[in-house]
PDB file of C-alpha atoms in Angstrom:
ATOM      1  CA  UNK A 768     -65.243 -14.264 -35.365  1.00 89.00           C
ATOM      2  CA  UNK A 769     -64.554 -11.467 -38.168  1.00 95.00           C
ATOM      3  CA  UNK A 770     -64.208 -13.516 -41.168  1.00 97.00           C
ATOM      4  CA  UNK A 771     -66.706 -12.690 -43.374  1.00 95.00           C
ATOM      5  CA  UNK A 772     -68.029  -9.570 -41.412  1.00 96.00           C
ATOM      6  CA  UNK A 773     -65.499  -7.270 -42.374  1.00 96.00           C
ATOM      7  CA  UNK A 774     -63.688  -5.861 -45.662  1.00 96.00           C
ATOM      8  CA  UNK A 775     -60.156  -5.958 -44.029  1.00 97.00           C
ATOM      9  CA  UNK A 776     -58.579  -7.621 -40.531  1.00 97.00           C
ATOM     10  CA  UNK A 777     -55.202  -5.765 -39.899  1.00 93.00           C
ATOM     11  CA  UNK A 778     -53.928  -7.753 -37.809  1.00 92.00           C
ATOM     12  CA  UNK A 779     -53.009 -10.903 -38.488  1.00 97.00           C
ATOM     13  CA  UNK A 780     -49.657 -11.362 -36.500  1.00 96.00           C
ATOM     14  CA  UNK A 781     -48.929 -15.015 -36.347  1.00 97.00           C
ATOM     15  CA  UNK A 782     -48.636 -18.245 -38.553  1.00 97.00           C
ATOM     16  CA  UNK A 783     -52.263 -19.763 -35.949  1.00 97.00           C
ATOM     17  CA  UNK A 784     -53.653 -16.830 -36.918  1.00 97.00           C
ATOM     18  CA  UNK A 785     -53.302 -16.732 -40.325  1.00 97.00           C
ATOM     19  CA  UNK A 786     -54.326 -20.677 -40.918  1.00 97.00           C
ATOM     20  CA  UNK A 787     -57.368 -20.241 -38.791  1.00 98.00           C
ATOM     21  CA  UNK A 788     -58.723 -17.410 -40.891  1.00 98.00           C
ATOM     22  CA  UNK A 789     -58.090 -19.371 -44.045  1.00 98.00           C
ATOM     23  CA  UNK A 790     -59.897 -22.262 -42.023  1.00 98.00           C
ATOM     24  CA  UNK A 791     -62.685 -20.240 -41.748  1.00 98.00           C
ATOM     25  CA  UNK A 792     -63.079 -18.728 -45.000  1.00 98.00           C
ATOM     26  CA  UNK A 793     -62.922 -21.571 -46.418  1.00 98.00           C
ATOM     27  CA  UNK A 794     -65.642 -23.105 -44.315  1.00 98.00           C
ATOM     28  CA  UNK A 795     -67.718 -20.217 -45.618  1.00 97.00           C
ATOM     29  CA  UNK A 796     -67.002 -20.170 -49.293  1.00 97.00           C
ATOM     30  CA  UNK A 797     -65.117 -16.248 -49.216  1.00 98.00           C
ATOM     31  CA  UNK A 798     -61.884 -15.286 -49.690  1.00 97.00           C
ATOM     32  CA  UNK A 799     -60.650 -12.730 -46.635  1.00 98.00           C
ATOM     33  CA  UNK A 800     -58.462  -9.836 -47.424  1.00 98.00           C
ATOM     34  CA  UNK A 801     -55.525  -9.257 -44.496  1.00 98.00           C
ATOM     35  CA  UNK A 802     -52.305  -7.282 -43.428  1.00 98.00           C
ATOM     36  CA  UNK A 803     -50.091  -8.773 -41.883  1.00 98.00           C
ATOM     37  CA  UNK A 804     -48.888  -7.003 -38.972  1.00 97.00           C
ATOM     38  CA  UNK A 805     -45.127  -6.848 -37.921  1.00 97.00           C
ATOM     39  CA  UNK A 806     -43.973  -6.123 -34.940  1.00 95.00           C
ATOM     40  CA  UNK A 807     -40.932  -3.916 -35.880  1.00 92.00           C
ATOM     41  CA  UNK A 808     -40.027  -2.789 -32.667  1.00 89.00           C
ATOM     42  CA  UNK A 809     -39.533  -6.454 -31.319  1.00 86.00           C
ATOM     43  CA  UNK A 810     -41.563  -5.353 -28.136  1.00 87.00           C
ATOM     44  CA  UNK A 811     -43.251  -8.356 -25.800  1.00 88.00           C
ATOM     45  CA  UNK A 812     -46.165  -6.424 -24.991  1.00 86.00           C
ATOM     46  CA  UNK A 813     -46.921  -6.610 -28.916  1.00 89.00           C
ATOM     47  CA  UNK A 814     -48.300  -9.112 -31.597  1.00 90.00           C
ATOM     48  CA  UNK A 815     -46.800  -9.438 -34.862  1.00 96.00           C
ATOM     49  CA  UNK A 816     -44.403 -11.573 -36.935  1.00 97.00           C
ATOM     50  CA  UNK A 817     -40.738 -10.428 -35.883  1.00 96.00           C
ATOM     51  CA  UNK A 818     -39.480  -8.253 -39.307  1.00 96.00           C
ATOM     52  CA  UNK A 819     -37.100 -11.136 -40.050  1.00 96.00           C
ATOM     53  CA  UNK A 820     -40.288 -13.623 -40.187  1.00 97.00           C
ATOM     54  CA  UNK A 821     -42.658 -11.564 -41.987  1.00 97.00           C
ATOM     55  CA  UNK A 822     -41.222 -12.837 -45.690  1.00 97.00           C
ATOM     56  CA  UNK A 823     -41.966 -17.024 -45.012  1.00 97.00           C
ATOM     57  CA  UNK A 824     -45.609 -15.593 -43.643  1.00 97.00           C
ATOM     58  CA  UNK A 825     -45.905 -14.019 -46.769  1.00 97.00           C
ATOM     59  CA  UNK A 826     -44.950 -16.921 -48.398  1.00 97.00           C
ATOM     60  CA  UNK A 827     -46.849 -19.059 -46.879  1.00 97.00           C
ATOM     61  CA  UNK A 828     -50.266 -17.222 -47.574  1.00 97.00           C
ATOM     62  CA  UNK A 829     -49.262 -17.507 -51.312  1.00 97.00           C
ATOM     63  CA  UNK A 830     -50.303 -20.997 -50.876  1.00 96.00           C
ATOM     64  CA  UNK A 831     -53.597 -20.056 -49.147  1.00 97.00           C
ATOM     65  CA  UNK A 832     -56.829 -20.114 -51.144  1.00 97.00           C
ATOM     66  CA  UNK A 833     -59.160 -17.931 -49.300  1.00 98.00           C
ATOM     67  CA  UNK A 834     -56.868 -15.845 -47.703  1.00 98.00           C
ATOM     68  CA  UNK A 835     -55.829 -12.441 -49.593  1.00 97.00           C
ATOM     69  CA  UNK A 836     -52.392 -10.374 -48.446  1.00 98.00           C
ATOM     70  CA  UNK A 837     -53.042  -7.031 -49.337  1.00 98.00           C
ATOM     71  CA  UNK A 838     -50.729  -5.045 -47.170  1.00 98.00           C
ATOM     72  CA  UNK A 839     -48.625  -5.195 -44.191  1.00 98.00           C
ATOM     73  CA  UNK A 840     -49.162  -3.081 -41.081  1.00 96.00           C
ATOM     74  CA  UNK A 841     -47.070  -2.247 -38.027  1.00 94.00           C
ATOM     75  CA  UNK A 842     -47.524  -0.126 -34.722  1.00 88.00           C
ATOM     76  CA  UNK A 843     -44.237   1.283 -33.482  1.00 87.00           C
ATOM     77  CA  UNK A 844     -42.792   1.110 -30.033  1.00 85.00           C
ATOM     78  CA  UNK A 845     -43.334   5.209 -29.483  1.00 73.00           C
ATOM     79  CA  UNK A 846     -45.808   7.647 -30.453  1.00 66.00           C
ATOM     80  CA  UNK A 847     -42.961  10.229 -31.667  1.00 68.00           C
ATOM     81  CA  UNK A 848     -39.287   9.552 -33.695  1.00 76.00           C
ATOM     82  CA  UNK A 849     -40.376   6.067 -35.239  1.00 85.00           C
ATOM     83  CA  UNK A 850     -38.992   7.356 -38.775  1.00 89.00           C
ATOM     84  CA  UNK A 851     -36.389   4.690 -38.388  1.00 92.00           C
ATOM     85  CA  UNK A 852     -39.036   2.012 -38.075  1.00 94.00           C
ATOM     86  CA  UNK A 853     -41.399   3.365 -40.566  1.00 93.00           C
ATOM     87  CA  UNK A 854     -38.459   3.268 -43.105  1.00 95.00           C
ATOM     88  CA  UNK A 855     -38.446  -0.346 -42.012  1.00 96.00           C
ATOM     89  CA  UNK A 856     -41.420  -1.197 -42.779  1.00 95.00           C
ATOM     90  CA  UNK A 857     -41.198   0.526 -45.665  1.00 96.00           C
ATOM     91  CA  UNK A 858     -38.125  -1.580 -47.256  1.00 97.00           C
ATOM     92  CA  UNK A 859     -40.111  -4.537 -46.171  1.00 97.00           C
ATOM     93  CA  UNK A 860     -43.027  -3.662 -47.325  1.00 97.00           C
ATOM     94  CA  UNK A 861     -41.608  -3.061 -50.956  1.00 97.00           C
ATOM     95  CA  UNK A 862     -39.184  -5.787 -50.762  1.00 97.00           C
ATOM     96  CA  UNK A 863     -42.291  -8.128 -50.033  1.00 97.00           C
ATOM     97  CA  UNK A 864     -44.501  -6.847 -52.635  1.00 96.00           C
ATOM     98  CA  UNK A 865     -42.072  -6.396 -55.578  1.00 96.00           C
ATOM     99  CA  UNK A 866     -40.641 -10.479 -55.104  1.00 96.00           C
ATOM    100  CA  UNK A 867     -43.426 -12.395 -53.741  1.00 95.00           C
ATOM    101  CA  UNK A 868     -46.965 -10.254 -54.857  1.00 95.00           C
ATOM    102  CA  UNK A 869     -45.837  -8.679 -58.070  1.00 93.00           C
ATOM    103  CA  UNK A 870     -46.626  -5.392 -57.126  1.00 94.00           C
ATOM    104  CA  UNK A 871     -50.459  -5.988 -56.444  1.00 94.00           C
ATOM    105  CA  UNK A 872     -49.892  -4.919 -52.393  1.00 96.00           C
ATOM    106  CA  UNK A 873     -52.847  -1.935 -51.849  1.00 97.00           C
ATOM    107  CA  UNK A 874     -51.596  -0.808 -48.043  1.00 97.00           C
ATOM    108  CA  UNK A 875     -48.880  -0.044 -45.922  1.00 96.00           C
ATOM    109  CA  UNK A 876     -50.712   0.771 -42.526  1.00 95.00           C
ATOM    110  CA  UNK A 877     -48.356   1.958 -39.923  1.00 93.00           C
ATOM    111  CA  UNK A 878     -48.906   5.456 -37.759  1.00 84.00           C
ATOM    112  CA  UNK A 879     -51.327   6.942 -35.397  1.00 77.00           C
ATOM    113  CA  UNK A 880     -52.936  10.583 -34.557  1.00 71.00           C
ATOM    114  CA  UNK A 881     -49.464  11.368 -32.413  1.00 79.00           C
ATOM    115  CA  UNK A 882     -46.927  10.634 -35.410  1.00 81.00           C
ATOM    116  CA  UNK A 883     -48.971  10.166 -38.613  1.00 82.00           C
ATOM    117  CA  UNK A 884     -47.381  12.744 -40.934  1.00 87.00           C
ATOM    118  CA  UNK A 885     -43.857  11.070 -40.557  1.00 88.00           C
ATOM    119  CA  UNK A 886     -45.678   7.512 -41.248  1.00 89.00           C
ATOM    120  CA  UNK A 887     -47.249   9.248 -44.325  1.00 90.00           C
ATOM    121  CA  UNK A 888     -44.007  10.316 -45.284  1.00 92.00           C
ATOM    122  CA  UNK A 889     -42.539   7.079 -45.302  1.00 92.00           C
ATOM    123  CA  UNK A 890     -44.897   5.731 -47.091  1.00 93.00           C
ATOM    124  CA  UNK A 891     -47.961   4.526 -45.113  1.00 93.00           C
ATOM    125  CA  UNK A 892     -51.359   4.818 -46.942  1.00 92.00           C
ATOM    126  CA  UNK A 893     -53.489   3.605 -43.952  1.00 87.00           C
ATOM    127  CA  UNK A 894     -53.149   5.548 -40.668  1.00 83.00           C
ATOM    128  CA  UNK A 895     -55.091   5.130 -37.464  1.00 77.00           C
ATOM    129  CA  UNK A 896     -56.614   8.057 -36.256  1.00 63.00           C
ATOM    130  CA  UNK A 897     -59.123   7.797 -33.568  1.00 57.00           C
ATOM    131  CA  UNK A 898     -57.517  10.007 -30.828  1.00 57.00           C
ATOM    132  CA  UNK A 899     -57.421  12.800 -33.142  1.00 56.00           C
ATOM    133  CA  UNK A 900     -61.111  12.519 -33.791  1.00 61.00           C
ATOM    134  CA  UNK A 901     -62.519  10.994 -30.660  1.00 60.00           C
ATOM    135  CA  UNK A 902     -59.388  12.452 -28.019  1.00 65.00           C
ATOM    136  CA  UNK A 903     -57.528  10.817 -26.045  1.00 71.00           C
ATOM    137  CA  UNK A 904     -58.476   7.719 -23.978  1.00 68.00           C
ATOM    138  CA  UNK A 905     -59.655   7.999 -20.508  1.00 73.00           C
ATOM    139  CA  UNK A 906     -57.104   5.006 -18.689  1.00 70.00           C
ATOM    140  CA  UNK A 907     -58.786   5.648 -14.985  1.00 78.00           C
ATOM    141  CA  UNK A 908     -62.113   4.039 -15.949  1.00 76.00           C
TER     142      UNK A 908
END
């Protein structure tokens, strides 16, 4: 349903996923820039391509004509002491873009308001922040 309407989709978590959005594109003459999201913490609850996935996803949307791979992005399990999965997603992340995309990568989007300066430190260059500008979410509604 967002193909086409927006500049980036984040998440794009499975191999359905990702040949449905080239479907689409395609059907409508665009290429559609991604990320595709990982789900380093290996939690159920979460989409994502498992960390020791992620590389034949990549490789697969090499082979995709109107689907773009501009990034990867990742939510860790916990809001605080995820430096060991940002520096995941990190070696990933480089590993990824140095062998299969020569370098041409433009995100690493990993963090939230709650632990975003450790993500930055690591490396991200996309951070969500909407609880630090909006608050926190009201769960009893």
């Amino acid at each position: 349903q967002v193909v086409g309407k927006v500049a980036l989709i984040q998440s794009v978590g499975s191999m359905e996923l990702l040949r449905e959005i080239e479907k689409e594109a395609a059907k409508q003459g665009l290429r559609q820039d991604i990320l595709l999201e990982v789900n380093i913490g290996g939690e159920e609850a979460k989409s994502g391509f498992a960390p020791e996935d992620v590389r034949a996803a990549a490789q697969s949307a090499l082979e995709l004509a109107h689907v773009r791979v501009l990034g990867l992005m990742a939510i860790p399990p916990v809001p605080h002491g995820n430096m060991r999965y940002f520096a995941e997603m990190r070696a990933l992340y480089v590993d990824i873009n140095e062998k299969m995309y020569h370098n041409e990568f433009k995100y690493l989007s990993m963090g939230m308001s709650e632990d975003l300066a450790d993500a930055i430190r690591a490396g991200a260059n996309m951070v969500r922040v909407g609880s630090a500008i909006f608050g926190a979410r009201d769960y009893t509604k």
